[in-house]
PDB file of C-alpha atoms in Angstrom:
ATOM      1  CA  MET R 169      83.015 -59.893 -11.686  1.00  0.00           C
ATOM      2  CA  SER R 170      84.380 -62.171  -8.948  1.00  0.00           C
ATOM      3  CA  PHE R 171      82.110 -63.276  -6.101  1.00  0.00           C
ATOM      4  CA  VAL R 172      82.596 -61.270  -2.890  1.00  0.00           C
ATOM      5  CA  ARG R 173      81.134 -62.579   0.371  1.00  0.00           C
ATOM      6  CA  ALA R 174      79.338 -60.097   2.595  1.00  0.00           C
ATOM      7  CA  SER R 175      80.733 -61.739   5.732  1.00  0.00           C
ATOM      8  CA  SER R 176      84.304 -61.389   4.456  1.00  0.00           C
ATOM      9  CA  VAL R 177      83.898 -57.688   3.763  1.00  0.00           C
ATOM     10  CA  LEU R 178      82.240 -57.039   7.117  1.00  0.00           C
ATOM     11  CA  GLY R 179      84.999 -59.005   8.811  1.00  0.00           C
ATOM     12  CA  SER R 180      87.695 -56.937   7.123  1.00  0.00           C
ATOM     13  CA  LEU R 181      85.922 -53.725   8.112  1.00  0.00           C
ATOM     14  CA  GLY R 182      85.588 -54.881  11.702  1.00  0.00           C
ATOM     15  CA  ARG R 183      82.198 -53.215  12.022  1.00  0.00           C
ATOM     16  CA  MET R 184      78.706 -53.092  10.583  1.00  0.00           C
ATOM     17  CA  ALA R 185      78.154 -51.187   7.362  1.00  0.00           C
ATOM     18  CA  ARG R 186      75.508 -49.710   5.123  1.00  0.00           C
ATOM     19  CA  THR R 187      74.369 -51.257   1.862  1.00  0.00           C
ATOM     20  CA  ALA R 188      76.107 -48.592  -0.222  1.00  0.00           C
ATOM     21  CA  GLU R 189      79.474 -49.232   1.398  1.00  0.00           C
ATOM     22  CA  LEU R 190      79.184 -52.987   0.929  1.00  0.00           C
ATOM     23  CA  ARG R 191      78.059 -52.573  -2.665  1.00  0.00           C
ATOM     24  CA  GLY R 192      81.026 -50.277  -3.263  1.00  0.00           C
ATOM     25  CA  ARG R 193      83.303 -53.090  -2.102  1.00  0.00           C
ATOM     26  CA  GLY R 194      81.841 -55.538  -4.580  1.00  0.00           C
ATOM     27  CA  VAL R 195      79.102 -57.236  -2.542  1.00  0.00           C
ATOM     28  CA  SER R 196      76.037 -57.841  -4.693  1.00  0.00           C
ATOM     29  CA  ARG R 197      72.457 -57.437  -3.499  1.00  0.00           C
ATOM     30  CA  ALA R 198      71.896 -61.132  -4.159  1.00  0.00           C
ATOM     31  CA  GLU R 199      74.844 -61.974  -1.895  1.00  0.00           C
ATOM     32  CA  LEU R 200      73.472 -59.763   0.869  1.00  0.00           C
ATOM     33  CA  SER R 201      70.130 -61.579   0.705  1.00  0.00           C
ATOM     34  CA  ARG R 202      71.853 -64.966   0.675  1.00  0.00           C
ATOM     35  CA  ALA R 203      74.077 -64.093   3.630  1.00  0.00           C
ATOM     36  CA  VAL R 204      71.082 -62.980   5.706  1.00  0.00           C
ATOM     37  CA  ARG R 205      69.126 -66.152   4.862  1.00  0.00           C
ATOM     38  CA  ALA R 206      72.155 -68.282   5.750  1.00  0.00           C
ATOM     39  CA  GLY R 207      72.540 -66.564   9.121  1.00  0.00           C
ATOM     40  CA  GLU R 208      76.034 -65.295   8.328  1.00  0.00           C
ATOM     41  CA  VAL R 209      74.891 -61.686   8.420  1.00  0.00           C
ATOM     42  CA  VAL R 210      72.087 -59.867  10.237  1.00  0.00           C
ATOM     43  CA  ARG R 211      70.230 -56.723   9.277  1.00  0.00           C
ATOM     44  CA  PRO R 212      69.422 -54.702  12.437  1.00  0.00           C
ATOM     45  CA  ARG R 213      67.859 -51.922  10.369  1.00  0.00           C
ATOM     46  CA  GLN R 214      66.918 -51.345   6.759  1.00  0.00           C
ATOM     47  CA  GLY R 215      70.126 -50.801   4.809  1.00  0.00           C
ATOM     48  CA  VAL R 216      72.454 -51.763   7.676  1.00  0.00           C
ATOM     49  CA  TYR R 217      74.267 -55.110   7.906  1.00  0.00           C
ATOM     50  CA  ALA R 218      76.420 -56.734  10.566  1.00  0.00           C
ATOM     51  CA  LEU R 219      78.083 -60.068  11.234  1.00  0.00           C
ATOM     52  CA  ALA R 220      75.900 -62.519  13.104  1.00  0.00           C
ATOM     53  CA  ASN R 221      78.198 -62.469  16.152  1.00  0.00           C
ATOM     54  CA  THR R 222      78.060 -58.682  16.575  1.00  0.00           C
ATOM     55  CA  ALA R 223      77.515 -57.690  20.206  1.00  0.00           C
ATOM     56  CA  GLU R 224      73.881 -57.118  21.140  1.00  0.00           C
ATOM     57  CA  GLU R 225      74.408 -53.526  22.288  1.00  0.00           C
ATOM     58  CA  TRP R 226      75.642 -52.565  18.816  1.00  0.00           C
ATOM     59  CA  LEU R 227      72.717 -54.260  17.092  1.00  0.00           C
ATOM     60  CA  HIS R 228      70.254 -52.715  19.515  1.00  0.00           C
ATOM     61  CA  ALA R 229      71.625 -49.210  18.916  1.00  0.00           C
ATOM     62  CA  ALA R 230      71.610 -49.669  15.151  1.00  0.00           C
ATOM     63  CA  SER R 231      68.027 -50.938  15.223  1.00  0.00           C
ATOM     64  CA  HIS R 232      67.009 -47.569  16.672  1.00  0.00           C
ATOM     65  CA  GLY R 233      68.940 -45.559  14.106  1.00  0.00           C
ATOM     66  CA  GLY R 234      71.886 -44.729  16.352  1.00  0.00           C
ATOM     67  CA  THR R 235      75.052 -46.162  17.796  1.00  0.00           C
ATOM     68  CA  ILE R 236      76.352 -47.037  21.239  1.00  0.00           C
ATOM     69  CA  GLY R 237      76.843 -44.077  23.545  1.00  0.00           C
ATOM     70  CA  CYS R 238      77.774 -43.035  27.075  1.00  0.00           C
ATOM     71  CA  ALA R 239      79.976 -45.422  29.119  1.00  0.00           C
ATOM     72  CA  THR R 240      79.558 -48.225  26.564  1.00  0.00           C
ATOM     73  CA  ALA R 241      81.030 -46.009  23.850  1.00  0.00           C
ATOM     74  CA  ALA R 242      83.795 -44.853  26.190  1.00  0.00           C
ATOM     75  CA  ALA R 243      84.747 -48.481  26.854  1.00  0.00           C
ATOM     76  CA  ALA R 244      84.731 -49.195  23.105  1.00  0.00           C
ATOM     77  CA  HIS R 245      87.292 -46.394  22.699  1.00  0.00           C
ATOM     78  CA  GLY R 246      89.474 -48.093  25.309  1.00  0.00           C
ATOM     79  CA  LEU R 247      88.792 -45.634  28.124  1.00  0.00           C
ATOM     80  CA  TRP R 248      88.833 -46.656  31.771  1.00  0.00           C
ATOM     81  CA  VAL R 249      85.189 -47.120  32.750  1.00  0.00           C
ATOM     82  CA  LEU R 250      84.085 -47.568  36.337  1.00  0.00           C
ATOM     83  CA  GLU R 251      80.908 -49.469  35.468  1.00  0.00           C
ATOM     84  CA  LEU R 252      79.012 -50.338  32.322  1.00  0.00           C
ATOM     85  CA  PRO R 253      75.298 -49.509  32.300  1.00  0.00           C
ATOM     86  CA  SER R 254      72.727 -52.283  32.568  1.00  0.00           C
ATOM     87  CA  THR R 255      70.411 -50.390  30.194  1.00  0.00           C
ATOM     88  CA  PRO R 256      71.497 -49.738  26.583  1.00  0.00           C
ATOM     89  CA  HIS R 257      72.537 -46.150  25.855  1.00  0.00           C
ATOM     90  CA  VAL R 258      71.982 -45.035  22.277  1.00  0.00           C
ATOM     91  CA  TRP R 259      73.492 -41.941  20.712  1.00  0.00           C
ATOM     92  CA  LEU R 260      71.344 -40.499  17.938  1.00  0.00           C
ATOM     93  CA  GLY R 261      73.346 -37.398  17.080  1.00  0.00           C
ATOM     94  CA  THR R 262      71.465 -34.381  15.853  1.00  0.00           C
ATOM     95  CA  ALA R 263      69.656 -36.121  13.010  1.00  0.00           C
ATOM     96  CA  GLY R 264      68.574 -39.462  14.428  1.00  0.00           C
ATOM     97  CA  THR R 265      65.032 -40.701  13.938  1.00  0.00           C
ATOM     98  CA  PRO R 266      64.517 -43.620  16.317  1.00  0.00           C
ATOM     99  CA  ARG R 267      61.840 -46.204  15.800  1.00  0.00           C
ATOM    100  CA  THR R 268      58.888 -46.048  18.116  1.00  0.00           C
ATOM    101  CA  GLY R 269      59.212 -48.222  21.168  1.00  0.00           C
ATOM    102  CA  CYS R 270      62.661 -47.110  22.331  1.00  0.00           C
ATOM    103  CA  ASP R 271      61.565 -47.294  25.957  1.00  0.00           C
ATOM    104  CA  ASP R 272      64.134 -50.048  26.542  1.00  0.00           C
ATOM    105  CA  CYS R 273      67.114 -47.683  26.226  1.00  0.00           C
ATOM    106  CA  VAL R 274      68.478 -44.303  27.226  1.00  0.00           C
ATOM    107  CA  ARG R 275      68.624 -41.960  24.251  1.00  0.00           C
ATOM    108  CA  HIS R 276      71.253 -39.256  23.859  1.00  0.00           C
ATOM    109  CA  TRP R 277      70.722 -36.340  21.514  1.00  0.00           C
ATOM    110  CA  ASP R 278      73.758 -34.140  21.172  1.00  0.00           C
ATOM    111  CA  GLU R 279      75.890 -32.579  18.481  1.00  0.00           C
ATOM    112  CA  GLY R 280      77.317 -34.809  15.786  1.00  0.00           C
ATOM    113  CA  ARG R 281      76.506 -37.296  13.057  1.00  0.00           C
ATOM    114  CA  VAL R 282      76.144 -40.983  13.769  1.00  0.00           C
ATOM    115  CA  ARG R 283      78.412 -43.260  11.728  1.00  0.00           C
ATOM    116  CA  VAL R 284      77.281 -46.847  11.347  1.00  0.00           C
ATOM    117  CA  GLY R 285      79.470 -49.263  13.276  1.00  0.00           C
ATOM    118  CA  GLU R 286      81.394 -46.549  15.128  1.00  0.00           C
ATOM    119  CA  PRO R 287      80.782 -45.577  18.765  1.00  0.00           C
ATOM    120  CA  ALA R 288      79.825 -42.063  19.747  1.00  0.00           C
ATOM    121  CA  PRO R 289      82.951 -39.853  19.536  1.00  0.00           C
ATOM    122  CA  VAL R 290      85.009 -39.603  22.724  1.00  0.00           C
ATOM    123  CA  ALA R 291      83.890 -36.056  23.559  1.00  0.00           C
ATOM    124  CA  ASN R 292      80.225 -36.987  23.109  1.00  0.00           C
ATOM    125  CA  ALA R 293      80.602 -40.159  25.151  1.00  0.00           C
ATOM    126  CA  LEU R 294      82.197 -38.179  27.989  1.00  0.00           C
ATOM    127  CA  ARG R 295      79.462 -35.548  27.884  1.00  0.00           C
ATOM    128  CA  GLN R 296      76.888 -38.308  28.143  1.00  0.00           C
ATOM    129  CA  MET R 297      78.748 -39.916  31.046  1.00  0.00           C
ATOM    130  CA  ALA R 298      78.738 -36.593  32.872  1.00  0.00           C
ATOM    131  CA  ALA R 299      74.946 -36.590  32.644  1.00  0.00           C
ATOM    132  CA  CYS R 300      74.365 -40.264  33.441  1.00  0.00           C
ATOM    133  CA  CYS R 301      77.252 -41.677  35.460  1.00  0.00           C
ATOM    134  CA  GLY R 302      78.204 -38.984  37.908  1.00  0.00           C
ATOM    135  CA  GLU R 303      81.267 -36.890  38.611  1.00  0.00           C
ATOM    136  CA  GLU R 304      83.695 -39.642  39.557  1.00  0.00           C
ATOM    137  CA  ALA R 305      83.028 -41.991  36.646  1.00  0.00           C
ATOM    138  CA  PHE R 306      83.179 -39.055  34.242  1.00  0.00           C
ATOM    139  CA  PHE R 307      86.455 -37.788  35.692  1.00  0.00           C
ATOM    140  CA  ALA R 308      88.178 -41.184  35.567  1.00  0.00           C
ATOM    141  CA  ALA R 309      87.138 -41.628  31.923  1.00  0.00           C
ATOM    142  CA  LEU R 310      88.215 -38.065  31.099  1.00  0.00           C
ATOM    143  CA  GLU R 311      91.722 -38.595  32.478  1.00  0.00           C
ATOM    144  CA  SER R 312      91.893 -41.895  30.602  1.00  0.00           C
ATOM    145  CA  ALA R 313      91.038 -40.076  27.370  1.00  0.00           C
ATOM    146  CA  LEU R 314      93.757 -37.508  28.041  1.00  0.00           C
ATOM    147  CA  ARG R 315      96.244 -40.261  28.872  1.00  0.00           C
ATOM    148  CA  HIS R 316      95.621 -41.927  25.513  1.00  0.00           C
ATOM    149  CA  SER R 317      95.556 -38.627  23.570  1.00  0.00           C
ATOM    150  CA  LEU R 318      91.979 -39.225  22.421  1.00  0.00           C
ATOM    151  CA  LEU R 319      90.803 -35.645  22.958  1.00  0.00           C
ATOM    152  CA  SER R 320      92.048 -32.783  20.808  1.00  0.00           C
ATOM    153  CA  PRO R 321      92.244 -29.283  22.316  1.00  0.00           C
ATOM    154  CA  GLY R 322      89.139 -28.445  20.320  1.00  0.00           C
ATOM    155  CA  GLY R 323      87.330 -31.541  21.565  1.00  0.00           C
ATOM    156  CA  LEU R 324      88.255 -30.723  25.140  1.00  0.00           C
ATOM    157  CA  ALA R 325      87.001 -27.146  24.740  1.00  0.00           C
ATOM    158  CA  TRP R 326      83.747 -28.452  23.204  1.00  0.00           C
ATOM    159  CA  LEU R 327      83.311 -30.856  26.087  1.00  0.00           C
ATOM    160  CA  ARG R 328      83.824 -28.158  28.694  1.00  0.00           C
ATOM    161  CA  ARG R 329      81.272 -25.878  27.026  1.00  0.00           C
ATOM    162  CA  HIS R 330      78.678 -28.656  27.039  1.00  0.00           C
ATOM    163  CA  LEU R 331      79.200 -29.842  30.598  1.00  0.00           C
ATOM    164  CA  PRO R 332      76.955 -28.748  33.456  1.00  0.00           C
ATOM    165  CA  VAL R 333      78.476 -25.607  34.968  1.00  0.00           C
ATOM    166  CA  ALA R 334      79.097 -27.376  38.278  1.00  0.00           C
ATOM    167  CA  MET R 335      81.317 -29.974  36.548  1.00  0.00           C
ATOM    168  CA  ARG R 336      83.417 -27.747  34.297  1.00  0.00           C
ATOM    169  CA  TRP R 337      86.167 -27.371  36.883  1.00  0.00           C
ATOM    170  CA  LEU R 338      86.992 -31.055  36.389  1.00  0.00           C
ATOM    171  CA  VAL R 339      88.356 -30.341  32.899  1.00  0.00           C
ATOM    172  CA  GLY R 340      90.940 -27.971  34.347  1.00  0.00           C
ATOM    173  CA  PHE R 341      91.702 -30.337  37.227  1.00  0.00           C
ATOM    174  CA  ALA R 342      92.240 -33.331  34.925  1.00  0.00           C
ATOM    175  CA  ARG R 343      95.743 -34.518  34.046  1.00  0.00           C
ATOM    176  CA  ALA R 344      97.098 -36.768  31.308  1.00  0.00           C
ATOM    177  CA  ASP R 345      99.431 -38.919  33.410  1.00  0.00           C
ATOM    178  CA  ALA R 346      97.074 -41.178  35.383  1.00  0.00           C
ATOM    179  CA  ASP R 347      97.974 -44.819  34.748  1.00  0.00           C
ATOM    180  CA  SER R 348      94.505 -46.012  35.738  1.00  0.00           C
ATOM    181  CA  GLY R 349      91.089 -44.796  36.757  1.00  0.00           C
ATOM    182  CA  LEU R 350      91.898 -45.782  40.325  1.00  0.00           C
ATOM    183  CA  GLU R 351      94.560 -43.076  40.473  1.00  0.00           C
ATOM    184  CA  SER R 352      92.065 -40.574  39.104  1.00  0.00           C
ATOM    185  CA  LEU R 353      89.470 -41.520  41.705  1.00  0.00           C
ATOM    186  CA  ILE R 354      91.950 -41.340  44.585  1.00  0.00           C
ATOM    187  CA  ARG R 355      93.256 -37.935  43.503  1.00  0.00           C
ATOM    188  CA  LEU R 356      89.736 -36.541  43.090  1.00  0.00           C
ATOM    189  CA  ARG R 357      88.508 -37.916  46.405  1.00  0.00           C
ATOM    190  CA  LEU R 358      91.537 -36.631  48.297  1.00  0.00           C
ATOM    191  CA  HIS R 359      91.132 -33.229  46.651  1.00  0.00           C
ATOM    192  CA  ARG R 360      87.598 -33.069  48.036  1.00  0.00           C
ATOM    193  CA  ILE R 361      88.889 -33.455  51.595  1.00  0.00           C
ATOM    194  CA  GLY R 362      91.699 -30.957  51.120  1.00  0.00           C
ATOM    195  CA  ILE R 363      94.622 -33.311  50.520  1.00  0.00           C
ATOM    196  CA  SER R 364      96.783 -32.504  47.502  1.00  0.00           C
ATOM    197  CA  VAL R 365      98.899 -35.107  45.750  1.00  0.00           C
ATOM    198  CA  ARG R 366     101.664 -35.197  43.178  1.00  0.00           C
ATOM    199  CA  THR R 367     101.262 -37.760  40.409  1.00  0.00           C
ATOM    200  CA  GLN R 368     103.724 -40.100  38.711  1.00  0.00           C
ATOM    201  CA  VAL R 369     106.596 -39.070  40.951  1.00  0.00           C
ATOM    202  CA  LEU R 370     110.088 -40.445  40.343  1.00  0.00           C
ATOM    203  CA  VAL R 371     111.509 -41.697  43.648  1.00  0.00           C
ATOM    204  CA  PRO R 372     115.269 -42.441  43.625  1.00  0.00           C
ATOM    205  CA  ALA R 373     116.072 -46.185  43.724  1.00  0.00           C
ATOM    206  CA  VAL R 374     112.351 -46.987  43.656  1.00  0.00           C
ATOM    207  CA  GLY R 375     111.162 -45.703  40.306  1.00  0.00           C
ATOM    208  CA  GLU R 376     107.954 -43.955  39.370  1.00  0.00           C
ATOM    209  CA  VAL R 377     105.151 -44.170  41.936  1.00  0.00           C
ATOM    210  CA  ASP R 378     101.481 -43.383  41.445  1.00  0.00           C
ATOM    211  CA  LEU R 379     100.875 -40.605  43.953  1.00  0.00           C
ATOM    212  CA  VAL R 380     102.820 -38.777  46.652  1.00  0.00           C
ATOM    213  CA  ILE R 381     101.373 -36.706  49.487  1.00  0.00           C
ATOM    214  CA  GLY R 382     103.753 -34.112  50.838  1.00  0.00           C
ATOM    215  CA  GLU R 383     107.350 -35.269  50.671  1.00  0.00           C
ATOM    216  CA  ARG R 384     107.282 -38.834  51.985  1.00  0.00           C
ATOM    217  CA  LEU R 385     103.862 -40.522  51.772  1.00  0.00           C
ATOM    218  CA  ILE R 386     103.491 -42.761  48.709  1.00  0.00           C
ATOM    219  CA  ILE R 387     100.074 -43.969  47.570  1.00  0.00           C
ATOM    220  CA  GLU R 388      99.997 -46.893  45.151  1.00  0.00           C
ATOM    221  CA  ALA R 389      96.798 -48.034  43.411  1.00  0.00           C
ATOM    222  CA  ASP R 390      96.873 -51.677  42.320  1.00  0.00           C
ATOM    223  CA  GLY R 391      94.297 -52.295  39.626  1.00  0.00           C
ATOM    224  CA  ARG R 392      95.748 -55.533  38.294  1.00  0.00           C
ATOM    225  CA  GLU R 393      93.946 -58.848  38.139  1.00  0.00           C
ATOM    226  CA  ASN R 394      94.561 -61.298  40.970  1.00  0.00           C
ATOM    227  CA  HIS R 395      96.950 -63.582  39.081  1.00  0.00           C
ATOM    228  CA  GLU R 396      98.962 -60.626  37.811  1.00  0.00           C
ATOM    229  CA  ARG R 397      99.063 -59.115  41.287  1.00  0.00           C
ATOM    230  CA  GLU R 398     100.388 -62.335  42.789  1.00  0.00           C
ATOM    231  CA  LYS R 399     103.050 -62.538  40.103  1.00  0.00           C
ATOM    232  CA  GLU R 400     104.203 -58.995  40.847  1.00  0.00           C
ATOM    233  CA  ARG R 401     103.754 -59.107  44.622  1.00  0.00           C
ATOM    234  CA  ALA R 402     107.428 -59.749  45.389  1.00  0.00           C
ATOM    235  CA  LYS R 403     108.437 -56.858  43.141  1.00  0.00           C
ATOM    236  CA  ASP R 404     105.930 -54.554  44.844  1.00  0.00           C
ATOM    237  CA  LEU R 405     107.111 -55.537  48.319  1.00  0.00           C
ATOM    238  CA  ARG R 406     110.714 -54.910  47.350  1.00  0.00           C
ATOM    239  CA  ARG R 407     109.815 -51.451  46.022  1.00  0.00           C
ATOM    240  CA  ASP R 408     108.032 -50.666  49.279  1.00  0.00           C
ATOM    241  CA  ALA R 409     111.030 -51.854  51.305  1.00  0.00           C
ATOM    242  CA  VAL R 410     113.431 -49.719  49.254  1.00  0.00           C
ATOM    243  CA  ALA R 411     111.112 -46.743  49.705  1.00  0.00           C
ATOM    244  CA  ALA R 412     111.002 -47.348  53.466  1.00  0.00           C
ATOM    245  CA  SER R 413     114.805 -47.464  53.626  1.00  0.00           C
ATOM    246  CA  ALA R 414     114.836 -44.009  52.045  1.00  0.00           C
ATOM    247  CA  GLY R 415     112.395 -42.620  54.604  1.00  0.00           C
ATOM    248  CA  TYR R 416     109.149 -43.041  52.696  1.00  0.00           C
ATOM    249  CA  THR R 417     105.903 -44.613  53.883  1.00  0.00           C
ATOM    250  CA  THR R 418     103.918 -46.552  51.267  1.00  0.00           C
ATOM    251  CA  LEU R 419     100.186 -47.192  51.405  1.00  0.00           C
ATOM    252  CA  ARG R 420      99.119 -49.690  48.739  1.00  0.00           C
ATOM    253  CA  PHE R 421      95.438 -50.178  47.879  1.00  0.00           C
ATOM    254  CA  THR R 422      93.712 -52.697  45.620  1.00  0.00           C
ATOM    255  CA  TYR R 423      90.835 -52.080  43.242  1.00  0.00           C
ATOM    256  CA  ALA R 424      88.465 -53.784  45.692  1.00  0.00           C
ATOM    257  CA  LEU R 425      89.456 -51.429  48.500  1.00  0.00           C
ATOM    258  CA  VAL R 426      89.267 -48.221  46.470  1.00  0.00           C
ATOM    259  CA  ILE R 427      85.932 -49.106  44.874  1.00  0.00           C
ATOM    260  CA  GLY R 428      84.300 -51.182  47.606  1.00  0.00           C
ATOM    261  CA  ASP R 429      85.666 -49.762  50.886  1.00  0.00           C
ATOM    262  CA  TRP R 430      86.732 -46.181  50.321  1.00  0.00           C
ATOM    263  CA  PRO R 431      86.030 -45.126  53.954  1.00  0.00           C
ATOM    264  CA  LEU R 432      88.781 -47.509  55.081  1.00  0.00           C
ATOM    265  CA  VAL R 433      91.182 -46.169  52.433  1.00  0.00           C
ATOM    266  CA  GLU R 434      90.424 -42.587  53.418  1.00  0.00           C
ATOM    267  CA  ALA R 435      90.857 -43.392  57.115  1.00  0.00           C
ATOM    268  CA  ALA R 436      94.251 -44.985  56.415  1.00  0.00           C
ATOM    269  CA  ILE R 437      95.450 -41.950  54.464  1.00  0.00           C
ATOM    270  CA  ARG R 438      94.081 -39.476  57.014  1.00  0.00           C
ATOM    271  CA  GLY R 439      95.770 -41.430  59.799  1.00  0.00           C
ATOM    272  CA  ALA R 440      99.125 -41.428  58.036  1.00  0.00           C
ATOM    273  CA  VAL R 441      98.887 -37.687  57.389  1.00  0.00           C
ATOM    274  CA  ALA R 442      97.878 -37.044  61.004  1.00  0.00           C
ATOM    275  CA  ARG R 443     101.016 -38.902  62.141  1.00  0.00           C
ATOM    276  CA  GLY R 444     103.145 -36.760  59.860  1.00  0.00           C
ATOM    277  CA  ALA R 445     104.116 -39.593  57.527  1.00  0.00           C
ATOM    278  CA  HIS R 446     104.011 -37.144  54.636  1.00  0.00           C
ATOM    279  CA  ARG R 447     106.664 -34.878  56.109  1.00  0.00           C
ATOM    280  CA  ALA R 448     110.378 -35.179  55.465  1.00  0.00           C
ATOM    281  CA  THR R 449     112.437 -35.850  58.573  1.00  0.00           C
ATOM    282  CA  SER R 450     114.992 -33.191  59.378  1.00  0.00           C
TER     283      SER R 450
END
């Protein structure tokens, strides 16, 4: 039999794995022991192996018999996450048996079976976010999951059933066309104060815009990094000018404003609506 390195197999898998899976791919027990002694591979728990450079949150979760959960799992799935938790969140499924001394993490026990090296499923991660992160963070991640087609109809129905009753309306309110979590947050916050918006509206000569209030008030949410924003600034200004020539008013807000100074954003939108900027001129 040819020699198969544990680190090579783990690298090809792109995740940690159990002994049985590695053995099935030709890694001998002697090689596993050698790789651990050499520091190429770590063993966070009996029968579980990972590359030495595996992120700490994954190793921590595995050491307790679970996997990453909540917002950390949502981010691993590629969802838009408002903020990652400072404390590890571990999903243990319905059959987890954590080691004693798990006071350094938040444990989640909900339906499902933990798979080594895989984050909590999207529906579970969202359910956990609803409990830990609040309505807004949950909603932004939910719309991100819908945008990327990461929730089946069955998964969405399961999620709704397992949400607190007071939050179930968000599933029906969620849409699949939000380009970023910023759009989701703006739409939700405006809904709370009685302002309805249309999303991803095609404006002639301008293109698709994020949100429109009424007929003529465009809201754009700019979540790009600074260098990208500077690169696209001229394009954005031209779009706004074209929109203005067609009778539209554009309010453009950055990530920092939406997240760090929402009262100012809300005041700007309220002021524009009060002036009738959302109404079509006759």
